[in-house]
Amino acid sequence: MIQKFTLKIFLQKYSTENTCLDEIKNIRWPNGITCPSCQKITTFYKINGRTAYSCGICRYQVFPLAGTIFEKTTTPLQFWFYAMFQMTHTRSGISAKQLERELGVTYKTAHRMFKQIRKLMAEPSTSFSDGTIEVDETFMGGKGINRAHKWRQGIEGKEKEIILGMVKRNESTKGKSENKKIYLKHIPNTGKWTLLNQVQEHINPKAKVITDEWRGYTQLYKYGYEHLSVNHRAKQYVKGTIHTQNVENFWSILKRGVYGVYRIVSKKYLQTYADEYAWRYNHRSLKENMFDQLLRQVAEVRVLKA
Ligand SMILES: [Zn+2]
């Protein structure tokens, strides 16, 4: 049985700056550090007052934070870890406002921390090579949250931002069972070409595509896709296995979360919020180990421009 990774256990495990730094060192060098000067794995000791370790034999120094988002930060590592803990242990994450209150940092700092972590949560190159992919769009912000279909035909995108979602279903083939996977993209409109470009960029024609009746999708067959649709306007939601329930269920999680946690949706950051929700969805099978996965991802990746 997996032990529940509670806040209490988290705070015990990462009780000092040094334990956090040690964790990052272990992620970067899981099999020990080969000293470039001694040419072998040696013991490295933490240097007092610095984020560096030095070789016990020749004193060569290594810097575990170099090249990561933590490199130049003046915010304690414990605070970064805490932010990541909250992002992985709450269904909808927490807001910068809440982080500001809980850690006593400025709003600007809290916002910047989330921004940098979310950048490393993004999975830009998702592509679905086979299986069944549900494709749908949803409208965020503005008024009349759930009237996507009405809006699509009306004043398109005037007050609302649009997110396109693709969910690969969990279908066990040849005894192999994959987890459902989602890809999200903030798109400028629901026009045929916008949708087609996204479908072609992320879905191989060997996969089956399921959508609603929106006319933006009706040409997909011309591009080699097996395309099936349900007619939502005619109140038809499920036709055997032809439905878009997985992606629609995700929309309700996203909307409840985004409106509940962040309240206002800034157009500029909508994609990054979406990335955070997609990340949680795509890693939910890790359950109690989501934090470790996120920390590995964040600690390993090279620095990104702010
Ligand atoms: Zn050495």
PDB file of C-alpha atoms and ligand atoms in Angstrom:
ATOM      1  CA  MET A   1       0.000   0.000   0.000  1.00  0.00           C
ATOM      2  CA  ILE A   2       1.249   3.457  -0.862  1.00  0.00           C
ATOM      3  CA  GLN A   3       1.639   5.673   2.146  1.00  0.00           C
ATOM      4  CA  LYS A   4      -0.397   8.814   1.873  1.00  0.00           C
ATOM      5  CA  PHE A   5       1.930  11.734   1.196  1.00  0.00           C
ATOM      6  CA  THR A   6       0.319  14.225   3.529  1.00  0.00           C
ATOM      7  CA  LEU A   7       1.365  17.800   4.186  1.00  0.00           C
ATOM      8  CA  LYS A   8       2.711  16.663   7.547  1.00  0.00           C
ATOM      9  CA  ILE A   9       4.955  14.034   5.948  1.00  0.00           C
ATOM     10  CA  PHE A  10       5.980  16.531   3.282  1.00  0.00           C
ATOM     11  CA  LEU A  11       7.009  19.110   5.901  1.00  0.00           C
ATOM     12  CA  GLN A  12       8.979  16.503   7.828  1.00  0.00           C
ATOM     13  CA  LYS A  13      10.747  15.251   4.734  1.00  0.00           C
ATOM     14  CA  TYR A  14      11.741  18.708   3.486  1.00  0.00           C
ATOM     15  CA  SER A  15      12.221  20.401   6.825  1.00  0.00           C
ATOM     16  CA  THR A  16      15.335  22.392   5.861  1.00  0.00           C
ATOM     17  CA  GLU A  17      16.864  24.087   2.829  1.00  0.00           C
ATOM     18  CA  ASN A  18      19.612  21.481   2.868  1.00  0.00           C
ATOM     19  CA  THR A  19      17.220  18.530   2.578  1.00  0.00           C
ATOM     20  CA  CYS A  20      15.628  20.219  -0.451  1.00  0.00           C
ATOM     21  CA  LEU A  21      19.004  20.882  -2.039  1.00  0.00           C
ATOM     22  CA  ASP A  22      20.080  17.304  -1.321  1.00  0.00           C
ATOM     23  CA  GLU A  23      16.968  16.044  -3.074  1.00  0.00           C
ATOM     24  CA  ILE A  24      17.807  18.066  -6.188  1.00  0.00           C
ATOM     25  CA  LYS A  25      21.398  16.815  -6.067  1.00  0.00           C
ATOM     26  CA  ASN A  26      20.120  13.228  -5.906  1.00  0.00           C
ATOM     27  CA  ILE A  27      17.799  13.814  -8.851  1.00  0.00           C
ATOM     28  CA  ARG A  28      20.633  15.198 -10.955  1.00  0.00           C
ATOM     29  CA  TRP A  29      23.166  12.572  -9.929  1.00  0.00           C
ATOM     30  CA  PRO A  30      21.160   9.524  -8.856  1.00  0.00           C
ATOM     31  CA  ASN A  31      24.201   7.233  -9.048  1.00  0.00           C
ATOM     32  CA  GLY A  32      26.647   9.514  -7.299  1.00  0.00           C
ATOM     33  CA  ILE A  33      28.788  12.327  -8.672  1.00  0.00           C
ATOM     34  CA  THR A  34      31.750  11.437 -10.834  1.00  0.00           C
ATOM     35  CA  CYS A  35      34.299  14.094  -9.959  1.00  0.00           C
ATOM     36  CA  PRO A  36      35.652  15.564 -13.232  1.00  0.00           C
ATOM     37  CA  SER A  37      38.988  16.085 -11.569  1.00  0.00           C
ATOM     38  CA  CYS A  38      39.389  12.751  -9.737  1.00  0.00           C
ATOM     39  CA  GLN A  39      37.738  10.881 -12.674  1.00  0.00           C
ATOM     40  CA  LYS A  40      35.731   8.649 -10.347  1.00  0.00           C
ATOM     41  CA  ILE A  41      32.712   8.696  -8.068  1.00  0.00           C
ATOM     42  CA  THR A  42      33.734  10.442  -4.890  1.00  0.00           C
ATOM     43  CA  THR A  43      31.891  11.741  -1.846  1.00  0.00           C
ATOM     44  CA  PHE A  44      30.715  15.328  -2.159  1.00  0.00           C
ATOM     45  CA  TYR A  45      30.094  17.427   0.926  1.00  0.00           C
ATOM     46  CA  LYS A  46      27.739  20.363   1.248  1.00  0.00           C
ATOM     47  CA  ILE A  47      29.565  23.688   1.513  1.00  0.00           C
ATOM     48  CA  ASN A  48      28.244  25.769   4.400  1.00  0.00           C
ATOM     49  CA  GLY A  49      26.144  28.751   3.415  1.00  0.00           C
ATOM     50  CA  ARG A  50      26.273  27.976  -0.300  1.00  0.00           C
ATOM     51  CA  THR A  51      24.208  25.881  -2.706  1.00  0.00           C
ATOM     52  CA  ALA A  52      27.292  23.883  -3.654  1.00  0.00           C
ATOM     53  CA  TYR A  53      28.995  20.611  -2.808  1.00  0.00           C
ATOM     54  CA  SER A  54      32.684  19.859  -2.980  1.00  0.00           C
ATOM     55  CA  CYS A  55      34.645  16.707  -3.671  1.00  0.00           C
ATOM     56  CA  GLY A  56      36.015  15.182  -0.460  1.00  0.00           C
ATOM     57  CA  ILE A  57      39.340  14.466  -2.163  1.00  0.00           C
ATOM     58  CA  CYS A  58      40.161  17.370  -4.476  1.00  0.00           C
ATOM     59  CA  ARG A  59      37.539  19.954  -3.436  1.00  0.00           C
ATOM     60  CA  TYR A  60      36.116  20.286  -6.958  1.00  0.00           C
ATOM     61  CA  GLN A  61      32.743  22.058  -6.659  1.00  0.00           C
ATOM     62  CA  VAL A  62      29.357  21.190  -8.180  1.00  0.00           C
ATOM     63  CA  PHE A  63      26.195  23.320  -8.207  1.00  0.00           C
ATOM     64  CA  PRO A  64      22.970  21.270  -8.364  1.00  0.00           C
ATOM     65  CA  LEU A  65      20.786  24.311  -9.093  1.00  0.00           C
ATOM     66  CA  ALA A  66      22.803  25.467 -12.094  1.00  0.00           C
ATOM     67  CA  GLY A  67      20.649  25.521 -15.204  1.00  0.00           C
ATOM     68  CA  THR A  68      17.372  24.973 -13.343  1.00  0.00           C
ATOM     69  CA  ILE A  69      14.603  27.442 -12.495  1.00  0.00           C
ATOM     70  CA  PHE A  70      16.044  27.550  -8.966  1.00  0.00           C
ATOM     71  CA  GLU A  71      19.450  28.799 -10.077  1.00  0.00           C
ATOM     72  CA  LYS A  72      19.033  32.504  -9.405  1.00  0.00           C
ATOM     73  CA  THR A  73      16.083  32.435  -7.089  1.00  0.00           C
ATOM     74  CA  THR A  74      16.180  34.227  -3.754  1.00  0.00           C
ATOM     75  CA  THR A  75      13.039  32.349  -2.677  1.00  0.00           C
ATOM     76  CA  PRO A  76      13.786  29.406  -0.378  1.00  0.00           C
ATOM     77  CA  LEU A  77      13.714  25.984  -2.034  1.00  0.00           C
ATOM     78  CA  GLN A  78      11.263  24.901   0.641  1.00  0.00           C
ATOM     79  CA  PHE A  79       8.787  27.456  -0.723  1.00  0.00           C
ATOM     80  CA  TRP A  80       9.218  26.122  -4.249  1.00  0.00           C
ATOM     81  CA  PHE A  81       8.711  22.599  -3.001  1.00  0.00           C
ATOM     82  CA  TYR A  82       5.627  23.677  -1.088  1.00  0.00           C
ATOM     83  CA  ALA A  83       4.132  25.283  -4.206  1.00  0.00           C
ATOM     84  CA  MET A  84       4.716  22.055  -6.150  1.00  0.00           C
ATOM     85  CA  PHE A  85       3.263  19.993  -3.350  1.00  0.00           C
ATOM     86  CA  GLN A  86       0.068  22.050  -3.495  1.00  0.00           C
ATOM     87  CA  MET A  87      -0.067  21.813  -7.288  1.00  0.00           C
ATOM     88  CA  THR A  88       0.054  18.036  -7.137  1.00  0.00           C
ATOM     89  CA  HIS A  89      -1.952  17.390  -3.987  1.00  0.00           C
ATOM     90  CA  THR A  90      -5.009  19.492  -4.587  1.00  0.00           C
ATOM     91  CA  ARG A  91      -7.467  18.662  -7.313  1.00  0.00           C
ATOM     92  CA  SER A  92      -7.311  22.114  -8.816  1.00  0.00           C
ATOM     93  CA  GLY A  93      -4.027  23.547  -7.596  1.00  0.00           C
ATOM     94  CA  ILE A  94      -3.837  26.754  -5.601  1.00  0.00           C
ATOM     95  CA  SER A  95      -3.768  30.398  -6.640  1.00  0.00           C
ATOM     96  CA  ALA A  96      -0.876  32.830  -6.381  1.00  0.00           C
ATOM     97  CA  LYS A  97      -2.989  34.786  -3.889  1.00  0.00           C
ATOM     98  CA  GLN A  98      -3.228  31.751  -1.641  1.00  0.00           C
ATOM     99  CA  LEU A  99       0.497  31.044  -1.933  1.00  0.00           C
ATOM    100  CA  GLU A 100       1.203  34.681  -1.072  1.00  0.00           C
ATOM    101  CA  ARG A 101      -0.854  34.334   2.112  1.00  0.00           C
ATOM    102  CA  GLU A 102       0.499  30.957   3.163  1.00  0.00           C
ATOM    103  CA  LEU A 103       4.186  31.665   2.575  1.00  0.00           C
ATOM    104  CA  GLY A 104       4.278  35.381   3.273  1.00  0.00           C
ATOM    105  CA  VAL A 105       5.919  36.129  -0.071  1.00  0.00           C
ATOM    106  CA  THR A 106       4.803  38.945  -2.359  1.00  0.00           C
ATOM    107  CA  TYR A 107       2.097  38.289  -4.921  1.00  0.00           C
ATOM    108  CA  LYS A 108       4.652  38.948  -7.642  1.00  0.00           C
ATOM    109  CA  THR A 109       6.939  36.237  -6.300  1.00  0.00           C
ATOM    110  CA  ALA A 110       4.097  33.733  -5.920  1.00  0.00           C
ATOM    111  CA  HIS A 111       2.875  34.442  -9.446  1.00  0.00           C
ATOM    112  CA  ARG A 112       6.368  34.087 -10.868  1.00  0.00           C
ATOM    113  CA  MET A 113       6.933  30.766  -9.113  1.00  0.00           C
ATOM    114  CA  PHE A 114       3.759  29.287 -10.565  1.00  0.00           C
ATOM    115  CA  LYS A 115       4.564  30.679 -13.986  1.00  0.00           C
ATOM    116  CA  GLN A 116       7.957  29.009 -14.028  1.00  0.00           C
ATOM    117  CA  ILE A 117       6.715  25.676 -12.710  1.00  0.00           C
ATOM    118  CA  ARG A 118       3.847  25.615 -15.223  1.00  0.00           C
ATOM    119  CA  LYS A 119       6.254  26.191 -18.083  1.00  0.00           C
ATOM    120  CA  LEU A 120       7.893  22.921 -17.169  1.00  0.00           C
ATOM    121  CA  MET A 121       4.536  21.176 -16.949  1.00  0.00           C
ATOM    122  CA  ALA A 122       3.738  21.900 -20.598  1.00  0.00           C
ATOM    123  CA  GLU A 123       3.926  19.039 -23.071  1.00  0.00           C
ATOM    124  CA  PRO A 124       4.120  20.779 -26.420  1.00  0.00           C
ATOM    125  CA  SER A 125       4.856  17.823 -28.631  1.00  0.00           C
ATOM    126  CA  THR A 126       1.956  15.506 -27.810  1.00  0.00           C
ATOM    127  CA  SER A 127       0.937  13.349 -30.730  1.00  0.00           C
ATOM    128  CA  PHE A 128      -1.553  10.527 -30.915  1.00  0.00           C
ATOM    129  CA  SER A 129      -0.569   7.806 -33.323  1.00  0.00           C
ATOM    130  CA  ASP A 130      -3.570   5.474 -33.021  1.00  0.00           C
ATOM    131  CA  GLY A 131      -6.626   4.629 -30.933  1.00  0.00           C
ATOM    132  CA  THR A 132      -9.731   6.713 -30.437  1.00  0.00           C
ATOM    133  CA  ILE A 133      -9.360  10.430 -29.877  1.00  0.00           C
ATOM    134  CA  GLU A 134     -12.215  12.623 -28.691  1.00  0.00           C
ATOM    135  CA  VAL A 135     -11.845  16.203 -29.909  1.00  0.00           C
ATOM    136  CA  ASP A 136     -13.865  19.125 -28.588  1.00  0.00           C
ATOM    137  CA  GLU A 137     -13.538  22.808 -27.794  1.00  0.00           C
ATOM    138  CA  THR A 138     -14.724  24.809 -24.839  1.00  0.00           C
ATOM    139  CA  PHE A 139     -15.126  28.485 -24.108  1.00  0.00           C
ATOM    140  CA  MET A 140     -13.579  30.086 -21.046  1.00  0.00           C
ATOM    141  CA  GLY A 141     -14.291  33.453 -19.465  1.00  0.00           C
ATOM    142  CA  GLY A 142     -16.942  35.967 -20.357  1.00  0.00           C
ATOM    143  CA  LYS A 143     -20.569  35.274 -19.583  1.00  0.00           C
ATOM    144  CA  GLY A 144     -22.645  32.166 -20.119  1.00  0.00           C
ATOM    145  CA  ILE A 145     -19.968  29.604 -19.298  1.00  0.00           C
ATOM    146  CA  ASN A 146     -21.621  26.527 -20.724  1.00  0.00           C
ATOM    147  CA  ARG A 147     -23.180  27.867 -23.844  1.00  0.00           C
ATOM    148  CA  ALA A 148     -20.423  26.854 -26.168  1.00  0.00           C
ATOM    149  CA  HIS A 149     -22.697  25.632 -28.905  1.00  0.00           C
ATOM    150  CA  LYS A 150     -24.790  28.734 -28.928  1.00  0.00           C
ATOM    151  CA  TRP A 151     -21.729  30.922 -28.943  1.00  0.00           C
ATOM    152  CA  ARG A 152     -20.053  29.092 -31.735  1.00  0.00           C
ATOM    153  CA  GLN A 153     -22.750  30.220 -34.054  1.00  0.00           C
ATOM    154  CA  GLY A 154     -23.038  33.710 -32.664  1.00  0.00           C
ATOM    155  CA  ILE A 155     -20.480  36.330 -31.820  1.00  0.00           C
ATOM    156  CA  GLU A 156     -17.573  33.995 -31.978  1.00  0.00           C
ATOM    157  CA  GLY A 157     -14.808  34.433 -29.452  1.00  0.00           C
ATOM    158  CA  LYS A 158     -15.717  38.040 -28.659  1.00  0.00           C
ATOM    159  CA  GLU A 159     -15.776  37.728 -24.918  1.00  0.00           C
ATOM    160  CA  LYS A 160     -14.479  34.220 -24.564  1.00  0.00           C
ATOM    161  CA  GLU A 161     -11.283  32.357 -25.051  1.00  0.00           C
ATOM    162  CA  ILE A 162     -11.325  28.960 -26.683  1.00  0.00           C
ATOM    163  CA  ILE A 163      -9.503  25.830 -25.630  1.00  0.00           C
ATOM    164  CA  LEU A 164      -9.287  22.819 -27.887  1.00  0.00           C
ATOM    165  CA  GLY A 165      -8.997  19.462 -26.158  1.00  0.00           C
ATOM    166  CA  MET A 166      -8.043  16.020 -27.446  1.00  0.00           C
ATOM    167  CA  VAL A 167      -8.426  12.987 -25.211  1.00  0.00           C
ATOM    168  CA  LYS A 168      -7.048   9.628 -26.166  1.00  0.00           C
ATOM    169  CA  ARG A 169      -9.305   6.996 -24.665  1.00  0.00           C
ATOM    170  CA  ASN A 170      -8.090   4.241 -22.485  1.00  0.00           C
ATOM    171  CA  GLU A 171      -8.618   1.211 -24.697  1.00  0.00           C
ATOM    172  CA  SER A 172      -6.830  -1.967 -23.812  1.00  0.00           C
ATOM    173  CA  THR A 173      -5.333  -3.516 -26.909  1.00  0.00           C
ATOM    174  CA  LYS A 174      -3.419  -6.775 -26.888  1.00  0.00           C
ATOM    175  CA  GLY A 175      -3.558  -6.882 -23.101  1.00  0.00           C
ATOM    176  CA  LYS A 176      -1.837  -3.499 -22.867  1.00  0.00           C
ATOM    177  CA  SER A 177      -3.775  -0.818 -21.094  1.00  0.00           C
ATOM    178  CA  GLU A 178      -2.697   2.784 -21.448  1.00  0.00           C
ATOM    179  CA  ASN A 179      -3.954   5.663 -19.406  1.00  0.00           C
ATOM    180  CA  LYS A 180      -6.142   8.318 -20.901  1.00  0.00           C
ATOM    181  CA  LYS A 181      -4.122  11.226 -22.140  1.00  0.00           C
ATOM    182  CA  ILE A 182      -5.145  14.787 -22.869  1.00  0.00           C
ATOM    183  CA  TYR A 183      -3.709  17.544 -25.028  1.00  0.00           C
ATOM    184  CA  LEU A 184      -4.954  21.122 -24.702  1.00  0.00           C
ATOM    185  CA  LYS A 185      -4.413  24.154 -26.872  1.00  0.00           C
ATOM    186  CA  HIS A 186      -5.631  27.724 -26.518  1.00  0.00           C
ATOM    187  CA  ILE A 187      -6.849  28.493 -30.050  1.00  0.00           C
ATOM    188  CA  PRO A 188      -7.933  31.791 -31.612  1.00  0.00           C
ATOM    189  CA  ASN A 189     -11.183  30.589 -33.203  1.00  0.00           C
ATOM    190  CA  THR A 190     -13.222  27.496 -33.990  1.00  0.00           C
ATOM    191  CA  GLY A 191     -12.833  27.795 -37.740  1.00  0.00           C
ATOM    192  CA  LYS A 192     -12.336  24.783 -39.942  1.00  0.00           C
ATOM    193  CA  TRP A 193      -8.695  25.526 -40.725  1.00  0.00           C
ATOM    194  CA  THR A 194      -7.708  26.156 -37.137  1.00  0.00           C
ATOM    195  CA  LEU A 195      -9.250  22.871 -36.067  1.00  0.00           C
ATOM    196  CA  LEU A 196      -7.883  20.946 -39.035  1.00  0.00           C
ATOM    197  CA  ASN A 197      -4.353  22.232 -38.409  1.00  0.00           C
ATOM    198  CA  GLN A 198      -4.494  21.104 -34.812  1.00  0.00           C
ATOM    199  CA  VAL A 199      -5.920  17.696 -35.692  1.00  0.00           C
ATOM    200  CA  GLN A 200      -3.286  17.156 -38.382  1.00  0.00           C
ATOM    201  CA  GLU A 201      -0.483  18.320 -36.119  1.00  0.00           C
ATOM    202  CA  HIS A 202      -1.410  16.048 -33.231  1.00  0.00           C
ATOM    203  CA  ILE A 203      -3.378  13.101 -34.581  1.00  0.00           C
ATOM    204  CA  ASN A 204      -2.177  10.487 -37.048  1.00  0.00           C
ATOM    205  CA  PRO A 205      -4.834   9.518 -39.627  1.00  0.00           C
ATOM    206  CA  LYS A 206      -4.573   5.951 -38.321  1.00  0.00           C
ATOM    207  CA  ALA A 207      -6.462   7.109 -35.239  1.00  0.00           C
ATOM    208  CA  LYS A 208     -10.227   7.416 -35.059  1.00  0.00           C
ATOM    209  CA  VAL A 209     -11.580  10.898 -34.326  1.00  0.00           C
ATOM    210  CA  ILE A 210     -14.848  11.562 -32.483  1.00  0.00           C
ATOM    211  CA  THR A 211     -16.388  15.032 -32.263  1.00  0.00           C
ATOM    212  CA  ASP A 212     -19.777  16.661 -32.051  1.00  0.00           C
ATOM    213  CA  GLU A 213     -21.626  17.880 -35.122  1.00  0.00           C
ATOM    214  CA  TRP A 214     -19.817  21.226 -35.401  1.00  0.00           C
ATOM    215  CA  ARG A 215     -19.259  22.012 -39.064  1.00  0.00           C
ATOM    216  CA  GLY A 216     -15.614  22.799 -38.440  1.00  0.00           C
ATOM    217  CA  TYR A 217     -15.039  19.049 -38.236  1.00  0.00           C
ATOM    218  CA  THR A 218     -17.126  17.737 -41.097  1.00  0.00           C
ATOM    219  CA  GLN A 219     -14.264  17.747 -43.609  1.00  0.00           C
ATOM    220  CA  LEU A 220     -11.929  15.548 -41.589  1.00  0.00           C
ATOM    221  CA  TYR A 221     -12.676  12.494 -43.727  1.00  0.00           C
ATOM    222  CA  LYS A 222     -11.150  14.290 -46.705  1.00  0.00           C
ATOM    223  CA  TYR A 223      -7.840  14.261 -44.885  1.00  0.00           C
ATOM    224  CA  GLY A 224      -7.855  10.556 -44.251  1.00  0.00           C
ATOM    225  CA  TYR A 225      -9.458  10.421 -40.824  1.00  0.00           C
ATOM    226  CA  GLU A 226     -12.105   7.993 -39.750  1.00  0.00           C
ATOM    227  CA  HIS A 227     -14.437  10.553 -38.257  1.00  0.00           C
ATOM    228  CA  LEU A 228     -17.528   9.852 -36.181  1.00  0.00           C
ATOM    229  CA  SER A 229     -19.792  12.400 -34.552  1.00  0.00           C
ATOM    230  CA  VAL A 230     -22.638  12.828 -32.128  1.00  0.00           C
ATOM    231  CA  ASN A 231     -25.292  15.447 -32.636  1.00  0.00           C
ATOM    232  CA  HIS A 232     -25.353  17.478 -29.442  1.00  0.00           C
ATOM    233  CA  ARG A 233     -27.784  20.010 -30.809  1.00  0.00           C
ATOM    234  CA  ALA A 234     -30.283  17.216 -31.320  1.00  0.00           C
ATOM    235  CA  LYS A 235     -29.682  16.236 -27.662  1.00  0.00           C
ATOM    236  CA  GLN A 236     -27.812  13.165 -28.762  1.00  0.00           C
ATOM    237  CA  TYR A 237     -24.886  12.581 -26.433  1.00  0.00           C
ATOM    238  CA  VAL A 238     -23.979   8.927 -26.647  1.00  0.00           C
ATOM    239  CA  LYS A 239     -24.328   6.609 -29.617  1.00  0.00           C
ATOM    240  CA  GLY A 240     -22.712   3.400 -28.378  1.00  0.00           C
ATOM    241  CA  THR A 241     -19.020   4.182 -28.210  1.00  0.00           C
ATOM    242  CA  ILE A 242     -19.524   7.367 -30.180  1.00  0.00           C
ATOM    243  CA  HIS A 243     -19.440  10.142 -27.613  1.00  0.00           C
ATOM    244  CA  THR A 244     -17.143  12.854 -26.296  1.00  0.00           C
ATOM    245  CA  GLN A 245     -17.798  12.243 -22.598  1.00  0.00           C
ATOM    246  CA  ASN A 246     -14.137  12.000 -21.583  1.00  0.00           C
ATOM    247  CA  VAL A 247     -13.211  15.390 -22.935  1.00  0.00           C
ATOM    248  CA  GLU A 248     -16.457  16.886 -21.623  1.00  0.00           C
ATOM    249  CA  ASN A 249     -15.803  15.525 -18.142  1.00  0.00           C
ATOM    250  CA  PHE A 250     -12.411  17.172 -18.311  1.00  0.00           C
ATOM    251  CA  TRP A 251     -14.021  20.513 -19.222  1.00  0.00           C
ATOM    252  CA  SER A 252     -16.075  20.431 -16.051  1.00  0.00           C
ATOM    253  CA  ILE A 253     -12.962  19.749 -13.932  1.00  0.00           C
ATOM    254  CA  LEU A 254     -11.103  22.564 -15.704  1.00  0.00           C
ATOM    255  CA  LYS A 255     -13.928  25.067 -15.344  1.00  0.00           C
ATOM    256  CA  ARG A 256     -14.740  24.266 -11.757  1.00  0.00           C
ATOM    257  CA  GLY A 257     -11.031  24.554 -10.985  1.00  0.00           C
ATOM    258  CA  VAL A 258     -10.167  27.632 -12.964  1.00  0.00           C
ATOM    259  CA  TYR A 259     -13.214  29.626 -11.892  1.00  0.00           C
ATOM    260  CA  GLY A 260     -12.985  28.393  -8.316  1.00  0.00           C
ATOM    261  CA  VAL A 261      -9.261  28.850  -7.793  1.00  0.00           C
ATOM    262  CA  TYR A 262      -8.245  31.675 -10.081  1.00  0.00           C
ATOM    263  CA  ARG A 263     -11.608  33.476 -10.485  1.00  0.00           C
ATOM    264  CA  ILE A 264     -10.463  35.603 -13.380  1.00  0.00           C
ATOM    265  CA  VAL A 265      -8.968  34.014 -16.447  1.00  0.00           C
ATOM    266  CA  SER A 266      -6.247  36.040 -18.014  1.00  0.00           C
ATOM    267  CA  LYS A 267      -5.989  35.445 -21.723  1.00  0.00           C
ATOM    268  CA  LYS A 268      -2.230  35.678 -21.494  1.00  0.00           C
ATOM    269  CA  TYR A 269      -1.886  32.809 -19.034  1.00  0.00           C
ATOM    270  CA  LEU A 270      -4.790  30.607 -20.098  1.00  0.00           C
ATOM    271  CA  GLN A 271      -2.533  28.124 -21.888  1.00  0.00           C
ATOM    272  CA  THR A 272      -0.342  27.748 -18.821  1.00  0.00           C
ATOM    273  CA  TYR A 273      -3.348  27.074 -16.565  1.00  0.00           C
ATOM    274  CA  ALA A 274      -4.523  24.529 -19.121  1.00  0.00           C
ATOM    275  CA  ASP A 275      -1.064  22.925 -19.083  1.00  0.00           C
ATOM    276  CA  GLU A 276      -1.230  22.533 -15.323  1.00  0.00           C
ATOM    277  CA  TYR A 277      -4.639  20.819 -15.498  1.00  0.00           C
ATOM    278  CA  ALA A 278      -3.515  18.605 -18.371  1.00  0.00           C
ATOM    279  CA  TRP A 279      -0.389  17.630 -16.445  1.00  0.00           C
ATOM    280  CA  ARG A 280      -2.411  16.534 -13.423  1.00  0.00           C
ATOM    281  CA  TYR A 281      -4.811  14.598 -15.673  1.00  0.00           C
ATOM    282  CA  ASN A 282      -1.990  12.878 -17.517  1.00  0.00           C
ATOM    283  CA  HIS A 283      -0.155  11.909 -14.340  1.00  0.00           C
ATOM    284  CA  ARG A 284      -3.066  11.061 -12.083  1.00  0.00           C
ATOM    285  CA  SER A 285      -2.233   7.361 -12.085  1.00  0.00           C
ATOM    286  CA  LEU A 286       0.912   8.241 -10.097  1.00  0.00           C
ATOM    287  CA  LYS A 287      -1.319   9.344  -7.217  1.00  0.00           C
ATOM    288  CA  GLU A 288       0.956   9.896  -4.183  1.00  0.00           C
ATOM    289  CA  ASN A 289       4.036  10.067  -6.407  1.00  0.00           C
ATOM    290  CA  MET A 290       2.893  13.022  -8.490  1.00  0.00           C
ATOM    291  CA  PHE A 291       5.022  15.385  -6.443  1.00  0.00           C
ATOM    292  CA  ASP A 292       8.187  13.349  -7.073  1.00  0.00           C
ATOM    293  CA  GLN A 293       7.460  13.285 -10.789  1.00  0.00           C
ATOM    294  CA  LEU A 294       6.936  17.038 -10.933  1.00  0.00           C
ATOM    295  CA  LEU A 295      10.053  17.711  -8.878  1.00  0.00           C
ATOM    296  CA  ARG A 296      12.122  15.488 -11.186  1.00  0.00           C
ATOM    297  CA  GLN A 297      10.730  17.257 -14.222  1.00  0.00           C
ATOM    298  CA  VAL A 298      11.397  20.698 -12.741  1.00  0.00           C
ATOM    299  CA  ALA A 299      14.847  19.902 -11.338  1.00  0.00           C
ATOM    300  CA  GLU A 300      16.139  18.191 -14.447  1.00  0.00           C
ATOM    301  CA  VAL A 301      15.124  20.616 -17.108  1.00  0.00           C
ATOM    302  CA  ARG A 302      17.447  23.363 -18.221  1.00  0.00           C
ATOM    303  CA  VAL A 303      16.574  26.934 -17.433  1.00  0.00           C
ATOM    304  CA  LEU A 304      13.836  28.567 -19.484  1.00  0.00           C
ATOM    305  CA  LYS A 305      13.676  32.224 -20.340  1.00  0.00           C
ATOM    306  CA  ALA A 306      11.245  34.111 -18.120  1.00  0.00           C
TER     307      ALA A 306
HETATM  308 ZN    ZN B   1      37.626  15.236  -6.866  1.00  0.00          ZN
END
